[in-house]
Amino acid sequence: MKKRIGIFTSGGDAPGMNAAIRACVRAGLNNGDEMFGIYNGYKGLIDDQIQPLVRNSVSEIINRGGTILGTARLPEFSKIELQQRACEILKKHNIDSLIGIGGDGTYMGLAALSKLGIKTVGLPGTIDNDIASTDYTIGFDTALNTVVDCVDKLRDTSSSHQRCSIVEVMGNRCGDLAAYAGLACGAELVITNETKITREDVINFLKEQRRSGKQHAIVVISEKVTNIEELANEIEAKTGFEARAEKLGHMQRGGTPSPLDRVLASKLGNYAIELIDNNISCVCAGIVENKLKYYNIYDALKLPRKSTLELVKVASNIG
Ligand code: F6P
């Protein structure tokens, strides 16, 4: 039976979300489904911000960063009243199925809506790569390229001035961006939520590096681990390195999606339609060992977090 499918993006935007939207819309229309865009995440859903999407609605977006549907964070969507309101809106439009692109928060909302009778599929869209049910999330590869580009640039100036650069990267308590970027950039140290490296370890390591004639150093650190301004001050006071703290911030979420992200997003978008058209619901899709795979959302949310400690060990001199 043909479906009426709503699609939305939620949580932090990620490069490649547009490629996923495009793939869903085109695959759905090819199968005879009707497609609807829900604007600005769950917030837009409960405010009835819904428009039909046709082939042309998703033309020339595969290469664009951000999300043409807009996004928002709405933690309050855990409340049953808001979920019921969302269902009423969807019923008003005769929308029976939903594809949500985002992270774990998006998946929780979808699971709640599936209990209320809506068919739901989640796709992993976040630069953090912090979703256990997929090896890679849409947006991670692009963000990694952005971080590597920035750190390479910092290295030029940092080495010219014989400084230590402390670079804070995003990740929302997941160390993947820091570990992959640290390894790719040849950082001296990588610090994440998982590493047990103390301030004292960092100072001692850098002091030793300085003593042995090292001219400059790069420390890549995940956000939410420590105050990097304070760390830079302490490094400057105690190690002999002049130090600078750099937060890469939201620029990590922008930019044109990498070819790998476009390909991943397109495969997952097609797969989401295949799942819905086969009446598979309350699931999230991912890429696991290079194969498309889906999990029940509740099972997916219980999966243990992937650890990046092994990678950090390869990337970092201590840890
Ligand atoms: O989830 C993506 C992310 O960029 C995280 O890395 C970061 O912690 C968070 O979003 C920032 O959120 P906001 O854009 O709401 O400040």
PDB file of C-alpha atoms in Angstrom, residues 104 107 124 130-136 284-288 293-297 299-301 303-304 306:
ATOM      1  CA  ASP A 104      19.358   9.568  20.013  1.00  0.00           C
ATOM      2  CA  TYR A 107      15.045   8.327  17.942  1.00  0.00           C
ATOM      3  CA  PRO A 124      21.619   8.811  12.059  1.00  0.00           C
ATOM      4  CA  ASP A 130      27.822   9.052  18.860  1.00  0.00           C
ATOM      5  CA  ILE A 131      25.104   6.629  17.722  1.00  0.00           C
ATOM      6  CA  ALA A 132      25.863   3.044  18.676  1.00  0.00           C
ATOM      7  CA  SER A 133      23.647   1.457  16.001  1.00  0.00           C
ATOM      8  CA  THR A 134      25.811   2.656  13.116  1.00  0.00           C
ATOM      9  CA  ASP A 135      29.526   2.692  12.434  1.00  0.00           C
ATOM     10  CA  TYR A 136      29.262   6.167  10.914  1.00  0.00           C
ATOM     11  CA  CYS A 284      16.638   3.103  13.097  1.00  0.00           C
ATOM     12  CA  ALA A 285      18.929   2.403  10.187  1.00  0.00           C
ATOM     13  CA  GLY A 286      22.698   2.424  10.102  1.00  0.00           C
ATOM     14  CA  ILE A 287      25.751   1.179   8.312  1.00  0.00           C
ATOM     15  CA  VAL A 288      27.447  -1.683  10.144  1.00  0.00           C
ATOM     16  CA  LYS A 293      21.218  -2.623   8.861  1.00  0.00           C
ATOM     17  CA  TYR A 294      18.251  -1.705  11.029  1.00  0.00           C
ATOM     18  CA  TYR A 295      17.573  -2.090  14.746  1.00  0.00           C
ATOM     19  CA  ASN A 296      14.470  -1.720  16.819  1.00  0.00           C
ATOM     20  CA  ILE A 297      14.863   1.772  18.309  1.00  0.00           C
ATOM     21  CA  ASP A 299      17.260  -2.044  21.320  1.00  0.00           C
ATOM     22  CA  ALA A 300      19.462   0.505  19.573  1.00  0.00           C
ATOM     23  CA  LEU A 301      19.234   2.921  22.488  1.00  0.00           C
ATOM     24  CA  LEU A 303      23.534  -0.672  22.796  1.00  0.00           C
ATOM     25  CA  PRO A 304      26.778   0.150  24.612  1.00  0.00           C
ATOM     26  CA  LYS A 306      31.476   2.560  21.001  1.00  0.00           C
TER      27      LYS A 306
END
